[in-house]
CSV table of C-alpha atoms and ligand atoms in Angstrom, one decimal:
chain,number,residue,atom,x,y,z
A,12,MET,CA,131.9,61.4,37.3
A,13,THR,CA,131.8,57.7,38.3
A,14,VAL,CA,132.3,57.6,42.0
A,15,ARG,CA,133.8,54.4,43.5
A,16,VAL,CA,134.9,54.7,47.2
A,17,ARG,CA,135.9,52.1,49.7
A,18,LEU,CA,136.2,51.4,53.4
A,19,ALA,CA,139.3,49.4,54.1
A,20,PRO,CA,139.2,48.4,57.8
A,21,SER,CA,141.9,46.2,59.3
A,22,PRO,CA,140.3,43.4,61.4
A,23,THR,CA,142.7,43.9,64.3
A,24,GLY,CA,140.0,45.1,66.7
A,25,ASN,CA,136.3,45.8,67.0
A,26,LEU,CA,134.7,48.4,64.7
A,27,HIS,CA,136.2,51.6,66.1
A,28,ILE,CA,134.2,54.9,66.1
A,29,GLY,CA,136.9,56.5,63.9
A,30,THR,CA,136.6,53.8,61.2
A,31,ALA,CA,132.8,54.0,61.5
A,32,ARG,CA,132.9,57.7,60.9
A,33,THR,CA,135.2,57.2,57.9
A,34,ALA,CA,132.6,54.7,56.7
A,35,VAL,CA,129.8,57.3,57.1
A,36,PHE,CA,131.7,59.8,55.0
A,37,ASN,CA,132.4,57.2,52.3
A,38,TRP,CA,128.8,56.1,52.3
A,39,LEU,CA,127.4,59.7,52.2
A,40,PHE,CA,129.7,60.6,49.3
A,41,ALA,CA,128.9,57.4,47.3
A,42,ARG,CA,125.1,57.9,47.8
A,43,HIS,CA,125.3,61.6,47.0
A,44,HIS,CA,126.9,60.8,43.6
A,45,GLY,CA,125.0,57.6,42.9
A,46,GLY,CA,128.3,55.8,43.2
A,47,THR,CA,129.5,52.5,44.6
A,48,PHE,CA,130.7,51.8,48.1
A,49,VAL,CA,133.2,48.9,48.3
A,50,LEU,CA,134.1,47.1,51.5
A,51,ARG,CA,137.6,45.7,51.7
A,52,VAL,CA,139.0,43.9,54.7
A,53,GLU,CA,142.7,44.5,55.1
A,54,ASP,CA,143.7,41.3,56.8
A,55,THR,CA,147.3,41.0,55.7
A,56,ASP,CA,148.6,41.4,59.3
A,57,LEU,CA,148.2,37.7,60.0
A,58,GLU,CA,149.2,37.9,63.7
A,59,ARG,CA,146.8,40.6,64.7
A,60,SER,CA,143.8,39.9,62.3
A,61,ARG,CA,141.0,37.8,63.7
A,62,PRO,CA,137.8,36.5,62.1
A,63,GLU,CA,135.7,37.7,65.1
A,64,TYR,CA,136.9,41.2,64.5
A,65,THR,CA,135.9,41.0,60.8
A,66,GLN,CA,132.5,39.8,62.0
A,67,ASN,CA,132.2,42.6,64.5
A,68,ILE,CA,133.1,45.2,61.8
A,69,LEU,CA,130.5,43.8,59.3
A,70,ASP,CA,127.8,43.6,62.0
A,71,GLY,CA,128.6,47.2,63.2
A,72,LEU,CA,128.4,48.6,59.7
A,73,THR,CA,125.1,46.7,59.0
A,74,TRP,CA,123.6,47.9,62.3
A,75,LEU,CA,124.4,51.5,61.5
A,76,GLY,CA,122.8,51.1,58.1
A,77,LEU,CA,126.1,51.6,56.2
A,78,THR,CA,125.3,49.1,53.5
A,79,TRP,CA,128.1,48.4,51.0
A,80,ASP,CA,127.6,47.6,47.3
A,81,GLU,CA,130.6,45.3,46.6
A,82,GLY,CA,132.6,43.0,48.9
A,83,PRO,CA,133.6,42.3,51.4
A,84,PHE,CA,136.9,41.6,49.7
A,85,PHE,CA,139.7,40.1,51.7
A,86,GLN,CA,143.3,41.1,51.1
A,87,SER,CA,144.5,37.7,52.4
A,88,GLU,CA,142.8,36.2,49.3
A,89,ARG,CA,144.5,38.6,46.9
A,90,LEU,CA,148.2,38.1,47.7
A,91,ASP,CA,149.0,36.9,44.1
A,92,LEU,CA,147.8,40.2,42.7
A,93,TYR,CA,150.2,42.1,45.0
A,94,ARG,CA,153.1,39.8,44.2
A,95,GLN,CA,152.5,40.4,40.5
A,96,ALA,CA,152.7,44.1,41.0
A,97,ILE,CA,155.9,43.8,43.1
A,98,GLN,CA,157.4,41.7,40.3
A,99,THR,CA,156.4,44.4,37.8
A,100,LEU,CA,158.2,47.0,39.9
A,101,LEU,CA,161.3,44.7,40.2
A,102,ASP,CA,161.2,44.2,36.4
A,103,ARG,CA,161.0,47.9,35.7
A,104,GLY,CA,164.0,48.6,38.0
A,105,LEU,CA,161.7,50.5,40.4
A,106,ALA,CA,162.1,48.1,43.3
A,107,TYR,CA,165.0,46.0,44.5
A,108,ARG,CA,166.0,43.3,47.0
A,109,CYS,CA,167.6,44.7,50.1
A,110,TYR,CA,169.7,42.5,52.4
A,111,THR,CA,170.4,45.0,55.2
A,112,SER,CA,170.1,43.0,58.4
A,113,SER,CA,168.1,44.2,61.4
A,114,GLU,CA,171.3,44.7,63.4
A,115,GLU,CA,172.6,47.0,60.6
A,116,LEU,CA,169.4,48.9,60.6
A,117,ASP,CA,169.5,49.3,64.3
A,118,GLN,CA,173.1,50.6,64.1
A,119,LEU,CA,172.0,53.1,61.4
A,120,ARG,CA,169.1,54.3,63.6
A,121,GLU,CA,171.4,54.7,66.6
A,122,ARG,CA,173.8,56.9,64.5
A,123,GLN,CA,170.9,58.9,63.2
A,124,LYS,CA,169.5,59.4,66.7
A,125,ALA,CA,172.9,60.5,68.0
A,126,ARG,CA,173.0,63.1,65.3
A,127,ASN,CA,169.4,64.1,66.1
A,128,GLU,CA,168.2,63.0,62.6
A,129,ALA,CA,164.9,61.5,61.7
A,130,PRO,CA,165.2,57.7,61.2
A,131,ARG,CA,165.5,56.7,57.6
A,132,TYR,CA,166.9,54.0,55.5
A,133,ASP,CA,170.0,55.2,53.7
A,134,ASN,CA,169.2,53.2,50.5
A,135,ARG,CA,172.6,51.4,50.8
A,136,HIS,CA,171.5,48.4,48.8
A,137,ARG,CA,169.8,50.2,46.0
A,138,ASP,CA,172.6,49.6,43.5
A,139,LEU,CA,174.2,46.3,44.5
A,140,THR,CA,176.3,44.5,42.0
A,141,ALA,CA,175.5,40.9,41.1
A,142,GLU,CA,178.6,39.8,43.1
A,143,GLN,CA,177.5,41.8,46.2
A,144,GLU,CA,174.1,40.2,46.0
A,145,GLN,CA,175.5,36.7,45.7
A,146,ALA,CA,177.7,37.3,48.7
A,147,PHE,CA,174.7,38.3,50.9
A,148,ILE,CA,172.8,35.3,49.6
A,149,ALA,CA,175.7,33.0,50.4
A,150,GLU,CA,175.6,34.4,53.9
A,151,GLY,CA,172.1,33.2,54.1
A,152,ARG,CA,170.5,36.6,54.3
A,153,GLN,CA,166.8,36.9,53.3
A,154,PRO,CA,166.0,40.1,51.4
A,155,VAL,CA,163.0,42.4,51.8
A,156,ILE,CA,161.9,44.3,48.7
A,157,ARG,CA,162.1,48.0,48.7
A,158,PHE,CA,160.5,50.5,46.4
A,159,LYS,CA,162.8,53.3,45.3
A,160,ILE,CA,161.9,56.8,46.5
A,161,ASP,CA,163.5,59.7,44.7
A,162,ASP,CA,164.4,62.1,47.5
A,163,ARG,CA,164.3,65.0,45.1
A,164,ARG,CA,160.6,64.6,44.5
A,165,VAL,CA,158.0,66.8,46.0
A,166,ILE,CA,154.6,65.2,46.1
A,167,THR,CA,151.6,67.4,45.8
A,168,TRP,CA,147.9,66.7,45.7
A,169,THR,CA,144.7,68.7,46.0
A,170,ASP,CA,142.9,67.2,49.0
A,171,LEU,CA,139.1,67.5,49.0
A,172,VAL,CA,139.2,68.5,52.6
A,173,ARG,CA,142.7,70.1,53.1
A,174,GLY,CA,143.3,71.8,49.8
A,175,THR,CA,146.9,71.6,48.5
A,176,VAL,CA,149.0,69.2,50.4
A,177,THR,CA,152.7,69.1,49.8
A,178,TRP,CA,155.1,66.4,51.0
A,179,LYS,CA,158.8,66.1,50.5
A,180,ALA,CA,159.8,62.6,49.3
A,181,SER,CA,163.0,63.1,51.5
A,182,ASP,CA,160.7,63.0,54.5
A,183,LEU,CA,159.3,59.5,53.7
A,184,GLY,CA,162.1,57.6,55.4
A,185,GLY,CA,164.1,56.4,52.4
A,186,ASP,CA,163.3,53.5,50.1
A,187,MET,CA,160.1,51.8,51.3
A,188,VAL,CA,159.7,48.2,52.1
A,189,ILE,CA,156.9,46.7,50.1
A,190,ALA,CA,157.4,43.0,50.8
A,191,ARG,CA,158.7,41.2,53.9
A,192,ALA,CA,161.8,39.0,53.8
A,193,ALA,CA,161.8,35.8,51.8
A,194,SER,CA,164.5,33.6,50.5
A,195,GLY,CA,165.8,33.4,47.0
A,196,ASP,CA,163.6,34.8,44.3
A,197,ALA,CA,160.5,34.4,46.4
A,198,ILE,CA,158.4,37.5,47.2
A,199,GLY,CA,157.6,37.7,50.9
A,200,GLN,CA,154.4,39.0,52.5
A,201,PRO,CA,153.3,42.2,50.6
A,202,LEU,CA,153.0,45.2,52.9
A,203,TYR,CA,150.3,47.7,53.5
A,204,ASN,CA,151.0,50.6,51.2
A,205,LEU,CA,151.6,48.4,48.2
A,206,ALA,CA,148.5,46.2,48.8
A,207,VAL,CA,146.3,49.3,49.2
A,208,VAL,CA,147.4,50.8,46.0
A,209,VAL,CA,147.1,47.6,44.0
A,210,ASP,CA,143.6,47.1,45.3
A,211,ASP,CA,142.6,50.7,44.8
A,212,ILE,CA,143.7,50.5,41.2
A,213,ASP,CA,142.1,47.1,40.6
A,214,MET,CA,138.9,48.2,42.3
A,215,LYS,CA,138.9,51.4,40.2
A,216,ILE,CA,138.6,53.5,43.3
A,217,SER,CA,138.0,57.1,42.3
A,218,HIS,CA,138.1,58.8,45.7
A,219,VAL,CA,140.1,57.6,48.7
A,220,ILE,CA,138.3,59.0,51.8
A,221,ARG,CA,140.1,58.2,55.1
A,222,GLY,CA,141.4,59.7,58.3
A,223,GLU,CA,144.1,62.3,58.2
A,224,ASP,CA,146.5,59.9,60.0
A,225,HIS,CA,147.0,58.4,56.6
A,226,ILE,CA,148.5,61.6,55.0
A,227,ALA,CA,152.1,60.4,55.0
A,228,ASN,CA,150.9,57.1,53.4
A,229,THR,CA,149.2,59.0,50.7
A,230,ALA,CA,152.5,60.6,49.7
A,231,LYS,CA,154.0,57.2,49.4
A,232,GLN,CA,151.1,55.7,47.7
A,233,ILE,CA,151.0,58.4,45.0
A,234,LEU,CA,154.6,57.4,44.1
A,235,LEU,CA,153.4,53.8,43.8
A,236,TYR,CA,150.4,54.8,41.5
A,237,GLU,CA,152.9,56.5,39.3
A,238,ALA,CA,155.3,53.6,39.2
A,239,LEU,CA,152.5,51.2,38.3
A,240,GLY,CA,151.3,53.6,35.6
A,241,ALA,CA,147.9,54.1,37.1
A,242,THR,CA,145.8,57.3,37.5
A,243,VAL,CA,146.1,58.8,40.9
A,244,PRO,CA,142.6,59.0,42.6
A,245,GLU,CA,141.3,62.0,44.5
A,246,PHE,CA,142.0,62.1,48.2
A,247,ALA,CA,139.9,63.4,51.1
A,248,HIS,CA,141.5,63.2,54.5
A,249,THR,CA,138.9,63.6,57.2
A,250,PRO,CA,139.7,65.2,60.6
A,251,LEU,CA,140.4,63.0,63.6
A,252,ILE,CA,138.0,62.5,66.4
A,253,LEU,CA,139.3,64.2,69.5
A,254,ASN,CA,138.6,63.6,73.2
A,255,SER,CA,137.6,66.4,75.6
A,256,GLU,CA,141.3,67.3,76.1
A,257,GLY,CA,141.8,67.7,72.4
A,258,ARG,CA,143.8,64.5,71.9
A,259,LYS,CA,143.0,61.7,69.5
A,260,LEU,CA,140.2,59.6,70.9
A,261,SER,CA,141.7,56.3,72.0
A,262,LYS,CA,141.0,53.2,74.1
A,263,ARG,CA,142.0,55.2,77.2
A,264,ASP,CA,138.9,57.3,76.7
A,265,GLY,CA,136.8,54.3,77.5
A,266,VAL,CA,134.1,53.7,75.0
A,267,THR,CA,135.4,53.6,71.4
A,268,SER,CA,133.9,50.6,69.7
A,269,VAL,CA,130.5,50.8,68.0
A,270,ALA,CA,129.5,47.6,69.8
A,271,GLU,CA,130.1,49.4,73.1
A,272,PHE,CA,127.9,52.4,72.0
A,273,GLN,CA,125.2,49.9,71.1
A,274,ALA,CA,125.4,48.1,74.4
A,275,MET,CA,125.1,51.5,76.2
A,276,GLY,CA,121.8,52.0,74.5
A,277,TYR,CA,122.5,54.4,71.7
A,278,THR,CA,120.3,53.8,68.7
A,279,ALA,CA,121.9,53.1,65.3
A,280,GLU,CA,120.2,56.2,63.9
A,281,ALA,CA,121.4,58.5,66.6
A,282,LEU,CA,125.0,57.3,66.4
A,283,ALA,CA,125.0,57.5,62.6
A,284,ASN,CA,123.5,61.0,62.8
A,285,TYR,CA,126.1,62.0,65.4
A,286,MET,CA,129.0,60.6,63.4
A,287,THR,CA,127.8,62.6,60.4
A,288,LEU,CA,128.1,65.8,62.5
A,289,LEU,CA,131.6,64.9,63.6
A,290,GLY,CA,133.5,67.1,61.2
A,291,TRP,CA,130.6,67.9,58.8
A,292,SER,CA,127.7,70.3,59.0
A,293,SER,CA,124.6,70.5,57.0
A,294,PRO,CA,124.1,73.5,54.6
A,295,ASP,CA,121.1,74.3,56.8
A,296,SER,CA,123.0,74.6,60.0
A,297,THR,CA,119.7,74.6,62.1
A,298,GLN,CA,119.2,71.0,61.0
A,299,GLU,CA,120.9,68.6,63.2
A,300,VAL,CA,118.6,65.6,63.3
A,301,PHE,CA,118.6,63.7,60.0
A,302,THR,CA,118.9,60.3,58.6
A,303,LEU,CA,121.9,59.1,56.6
A,304,THR,CA,119.8,59.3,53.5
A,305,GLU,CA,118.8,62.9,54.1
A,306,ALA,CA,122.4,63.8,54.8
A,307,ALA,CA,123.6,62.1,51.6
A,308,LYS,CA,121.4,64.5,49.6
A,309,VAL,CA,123.4,67.5,50.6
A,310,PHE,CA,126.8,65.9,51.6
A,311,GLY,CA,130.0,67.3,50.2
A,312,PHE,CA,133.6,67.8,51.3
A,313,GLU,CA,133.4,71.5,51.1
A,314,ARG,CA,131.5,71.4,54.4
A,315,VAL,CA,134.0,69.1,56.1
A,316,ASN,CA,136.2,70.8,58.7
A,317,ARG,CA,140.0,70.6,58.7
A,318,ALA,CA,140.2,70.9,62.4
A,319,GLY,CA,139.8,67.8,64.6
A,320,ALA,CA,136.2,67.0,65.7
A,321,LYS,CA,135.7,67.0,69.5
A,322,PHE,CA,133.6,64.1,70.7
A,323,ASP,CA,130.7,65.7,72.5
A,324,TRP,CA,128.8,63.2,74.7
A,325,ASP,CA,126.1,65.8,75.6
A,326,LYS,CA,125.2,66.2,71.9
A,327,LEU,CA,125.2,62.5,71.3
A,328,ASN,CA,122.9,62.0,74.3
A,329,TRP,CA,120.6,64.7,73.2
A,330,LEU,CA,120.4,63.2,69.7
A,331,ASN,CA,119.7,59.8,71.1
A,332,GLY,CA,116.9,61.2,73.3
A,333,GLN,CA,115.4,62.8,70.1
A,334,TYR,CA,115.4,59.4,68.3
A,335,LEU,CA,113.9,57.6,71.2
A,336,HIS,CA,111.2,60.2,71.6
A,337,ARG,CA,110.3,60.0,67.9
A,338,MET,CA,110.5,56.3,67.4
A,339,PRO,CA,107.3,54.4,66.6
A,340,SER,CA,106.4,52.5,69.8
A,341,ASP,CA,106.4,49.0,68.1
A,342,ARG,CA,110.0,49.5,67.1
A,343,LEU,CA,111.0,51.0,70.5
A,344,LEU,CA,109.4,48.0,72.1
A,345,ASP,CA,111.6,45.7,70.1
A,346,LEU,CA,114.6,47.5,71.4
A,347,LEU,CA,113.3,47.5,75.0
A,348,MET,CA,112.2,43.9,75.3
A,349,PRO,CA,115.7,42.3,75.3
A,350,ARG,CA,116.8,44.7,78.0
A,351,TRP,CA,113.8,43.9,80.1
A,352,ALA,CA,114.3,40.2,79.6
A,353,ALA,CA,118.0,40.6,80.6
A,354,ALA,CA,116.8,42.4,83.8
A,355,GLY,CA,114.7,39.4,84.7
A,356,TYR,CA,111.3,41.0,84.0
A,357,GLU,CA,108.7,38.4,83.1
A,358,PHE,CA,106.4,39.0,80.1
A,359,ASP,CA,105.2,37.3,77.0
A,360,PRO,CA,106.8,39.1,74.0
A,361,GLN,CA,103.7,38.4,71.8
A,362,GLY,CA,100.8,38.0,74.2
A,363,ASP,CA,101.6,41.0,76.3
A,364,ARG,CA,102.1,43.4,73.4
A,365,PRO,CA,98.7,45.1,74.2
A,366,TRP,CA,100.1,46.6,77.4
A,367,LEU,CA,103.8,46.5,76.4
A,368,GLU,CA,103.4,48.8,73.4
A,369,PRO,CA,101.6,51.6,75.3
A,370,LEU,CA,104.3,51.1,78.0
A,371,ALA,CA,107.0,51.7,75.4
A,372,ALA,CA,105.2,54.8,74.1
A,373,LEU,CA,104.9,56.1,77.7
A,374,LEU,CA,108.6,55.5,78.4
A,375,ALA,CA,109.9,57.0,75.1
A,376,THR,CA,110.4,60.4,76.7
A,377,ALA,CA,111.7,59.0,80.0
A,378,MET,CA,115.0,57.8,78.6
A,379,ILE,CA,118.1,59.3,77.0
A,380,ARG,CA,119.7,55.9,76.5
A,381,LEU,CA,118.2,52.4,76.2
A,382,ASP,CA,120.4,51.2,79.1
A,383,GLU,CA,117.9,53.0,81.3
A,384,ALA,CA,115.2,50.7,80.1
A,385,ALA,CA,115.1,48.4,83.1
A,386,THR,CA,115.1,51.2,85.7
A,387,VAL,CA,112.4,53.3,84.1
A,388,ALA,CA,110.1,50.3,83.5
A,389,LYS,CA,110.7,48.5,86.9
A,390,LEU,CA,107.5,49.6,88.5
A,391,PHE,CA,105.4,48.3,85.7
A,392,PHE,CA,106.7,44.8,86.0
A,393,GLU,CA,107.1,44.5,89.8
A,394,THR,CA,104.8,42.0,91.5
A,395,PRO,CA,104.1,42.9,94.3
A,396,LEU,CA,105.0,46.6,93.9
A,397,THR,CA,107.4,48.0,96.5
A,398,TYR,CA,106.2,51.3,98.0
A,399,ASP,CA,109.0,53.7,98.6
A,400,GLU,CA,109.2,55.8,101.8
A,401,ALA,CA,107.4,58.9,100.4
A,402,ALA,CA,104.6,56.8,98.9
A,403,THR,CA,104.2,54.8,102.1
A,404,ALA,CA,104.0,58.0,104.1
A,405,HIS,CA,101.5,59.5,101.7
A,406,LEU,CA,99.3,56.4,101.9
A,407,GLN,CA,99.4,56.3,105.7
A,408,GLN,CA,98.0,59.8,106.1
A,409,GLU,CA,94.6,60.3,107.5
A,410,GLY,CA,91.7,60.2,105.0
A,411,ILE,CA,93.5,58.1,102.2
A,412,ALA,CA,91.6,54.8,102.7
A,413,PRO,CA,88.2,56.3,101.6
A,414,ILE,CA,89.8,57.6,98.4
A,415,LEU,CA,91.2,54.1,97.6
A,416,GLU,CA,87.9,52.4,98.4
A,417,ALA,CA,86.0,54.8,96.2
A,418,THR,CA,88.5,54.2,93.4
A,419,ILE,CA,88.2,50.4,93.7
A,420,ALA,CA,84.4,50.7,93.6
A,421,ALA,CA,84.5,53.1,90.6
A,422,ILE,CA,86.7,50.8,88.6
A,423,ALA,CA,84.5,47.9,89.3
A,424,ALA,CA,81.5,49.9,88.1
A,425,THR,CA,83.2,51.0,84.9
A,426,GLU,CA,81.9,49.2,81.8
A,427,GLY,CA,84.0,48.6,78.8
A,428,GLU,CA,87.6,49.5,78.1
A,429,LEU,CA,89.4,51.7,80.6
A,430,ASP,CA,90.7,54.6,78.5
A,431,SER,CA,91.9,58.1,79.5
A,432,GLU,CA,88.3,59.4,79.3
A,433,ALA,CA,87.0,56.7,81.6
A,434,ALA,CA,89.9,57.2,84.0
A,435,GLY,CA,89.1,60.9,84.1
A,436,ALA,CA,85.5,60.1,84.9
A,437,ILE,CA,86.6,57.7,87.7
A,438,VAL,CA,88.8,60.5,89.2
A,439,LYS,CA,85.8,62.9,89.1
A,440,ASP,CA,83.6,60.4,90.7
A,441,VAL,CA,86.1,59.7,93.5
A,442,VAL,CA,86.5,63.4,94.2
A,443,LYS,CA,82.7,63.6,94.5
A,444,THR,CA,82.2,60.5,96.8
A,445,SER,CA,85.2,61.0,99.0
A,446,GLY,CA,85.1,64.7,99.2
A,447,ALA,CA,88.8,65.0,98.7
A,448,LYS,CA,90.5,67.5,96.4
A,449,LYS,CA,91.4,66.4,92.9
A,450,GLY,CA,95.2,66.9,93.6
A,451,LEU,CA,95.0,64.6,96.6
A,452,VAL,CA,93.2,62.0,94.7
A,453,MET,CA,95.7,62.1,91.9
A,454,ARG,CA,98.7,61.9,94.3
A,455,THR,CA,97.0,59.0,96.1
A,456,LEU,CA,96.5,57.1,92.9
A,457,ARG,CA,100.1,57.7,91.9
A,458,ALA,CA,101.3,56.4,95.3
A,459,ALA,CA,99.1,53.4,95.2
A,460,LEU,CA,99.7,52.4,91.6
A,461,MET,CA,103.3,53.4,91.1
A,462,GLY,CA,104.8,53.1,94.6
A,463,ALA,CA,106.5,56.5,94.3
A,464,MET,CA,105.4,60.2,94.3
A,465,GLN,CA,107.4,60.9,91.1
A,466,GLY,CA,107.7,59.1,87.8
A,467,PRO,CA,106.0,58.9,84.4
A,468,GLU,CA,102.5,60.5,83.9
A,469,MET,CA,100.0,59.0,86.2
A,470,VAL,CA,96.9,58.4,84.0
A,471,PRO,CA,98.8,56.7,81.0
A,472,SER,CA,100.7,54.6,83.6
A,473,TRP,CA,97.5,53.6,85.2
A,474,LEU,CA,96.0,52.5,81.8
A,475,VAL,CA,99.1,50.4,81.2
A,476,LEU,CA,98.8,48.8,84.6
A,477,HIS,CA,95.1,48.2,84.0
A,478,ARG,CA,95.7,46.5,80.7
A,479,ARG,CA,98.3,44.4,82.5
A,480,GLY,CA,95.5,43.6,85.0
A,481,VAL,CA,97.3,44.7,88.1
A,482,ASP,CA,95.8,48.0,89.0
A,483,GLY,CA,93.1,46.4,91.2
A,484,ASP,CA,95.7,44.4,93.2
A,485,ARG,CA,97.8,47.5,93.7
A,486,LEU,CA,94.9,49.5,94.9
A,487,THR,CA,94.0,46.7,97.3
A,488,ALA,CA,97.6,46.5,98.6
A,489,ALA,CA,97.7,50.3,99.0
A,490,LEU,CA,94.4,50.2,100.9
A,491,ALA,CA,96.0,47.6,103.3
A,492,LEU,CA,98.9,50.0,103.9
A,493,ALA,CA,96.5,52.9,104.4
A,494,GLN,CA,94.5,51.0,106.9
A,495,GLY,CA,97.8,50.3,108.8
B,26,LIG,N1,143.5,49.5,56.7
B,26,LIG,C1,143.7,50.9,57.0
B,26,LIG,C2,143.2,51.2,58.4
B,26,LIG,O1,142.5,50.4,58.9
B,26,LIG,C3,142.9,51.8,56.1
B,26,LIG,C4,143.6,52.0,54.9
B,26,LIG,C5,143.0,53.0,53.9
B,26,LIG,O2,141.9,53.5,54.1
B,26,LIG,O3,143.7,53.3,52.9
B,26,LIG,O4,143.6,52.2,59.0
């Protein structure tokens, strides 16, 4: 089986999580079958399409690792192809010019509403005589082009997710507009369903994988494939993403664009992993943390749910934490530095790597999302350090100054690199010379070096501060506090 799939986003907004999830399923399916993933930008809606949205979509897909093999193709550059297909349908008597005015359509709709009927075009211009057409043209009316829909048809396909789907042609709203109004023999702007089918035929798409909100379009599109004499592809309609109330996730739910998730500090790997789980589960249900490539090995539509997929923030956060914890510290550091710079922290991105990298390693388990980067790292950058109330109170207790003095002396006497072994030896030495308990020494060092009684592990934090060259200053400042 030659698999060719496509993602066909409309650049009328930033890359939406729903489109990204559709991209994930397309990508997984293509990679699973060694197929081709085509990217096609559906920018025929000239009023709402914007180049910056196209850029945002391409950037978002790239960031997520959803690489495409062909494209991006732009529908706006392929209008001739659609017009040729429309001309073919006209020539075959499968489409016609319709002169019904918008006032007439409104009246029709009103009457249908009054009778509690679903709105539909009544096909009134399907069989106009040449004289009738001439009369409308003489009135200056500009026709749209409609594709004939045989109301007696029942459209059926075997959906890879939903099984047998049946749609009555009589529920499709009457003959369908495939080109906007234009004067004379011209063919106006081709419309969505037509353009999609022409492209999917031309691009030899074998499987159309998209959200279930497109099911009614699929019924219409199958009729177009038939009319154009093309093989109908396979369809897989994926479940919608729902909010916590079980409704379709929308702008009102706050965060919906991939760029927003990125800004919040989700990693590309975690978000891609999470989207894979939105409606699909691995054959090994215990396995929830995987890369796209790992998922592609076992991906298939038989494990995609029909029911909507609830967006679960807790799960996404958990996954993100997993990825941050497991990330090599040099990569994590690259993600942290821009956020530290944005917070105004001063460092040399190259020269300071010897202490920044262990800092990244230390903080990996302290964050769920990267937007916590500045908060969790604050104490390491602060000069001078601020001592919170608890740390100040601790340092001002009786008997603290000798501990600090002994520490300062022990550090000065340490030869070579300060590593965790050397730090352990210093603590032991301080316990001996000051006569204080080890617990008190450790709490004192935490208060003195970190300005708080809670936070990341003390010894690794100390080593980072030592490499930065500020542990001595901090101990001296703490000693001043301790001596009142
Ligand atoms: N352009 C359509 C959309 O953004 C997708 C069409 C398709 O996948 O067939 O919803």
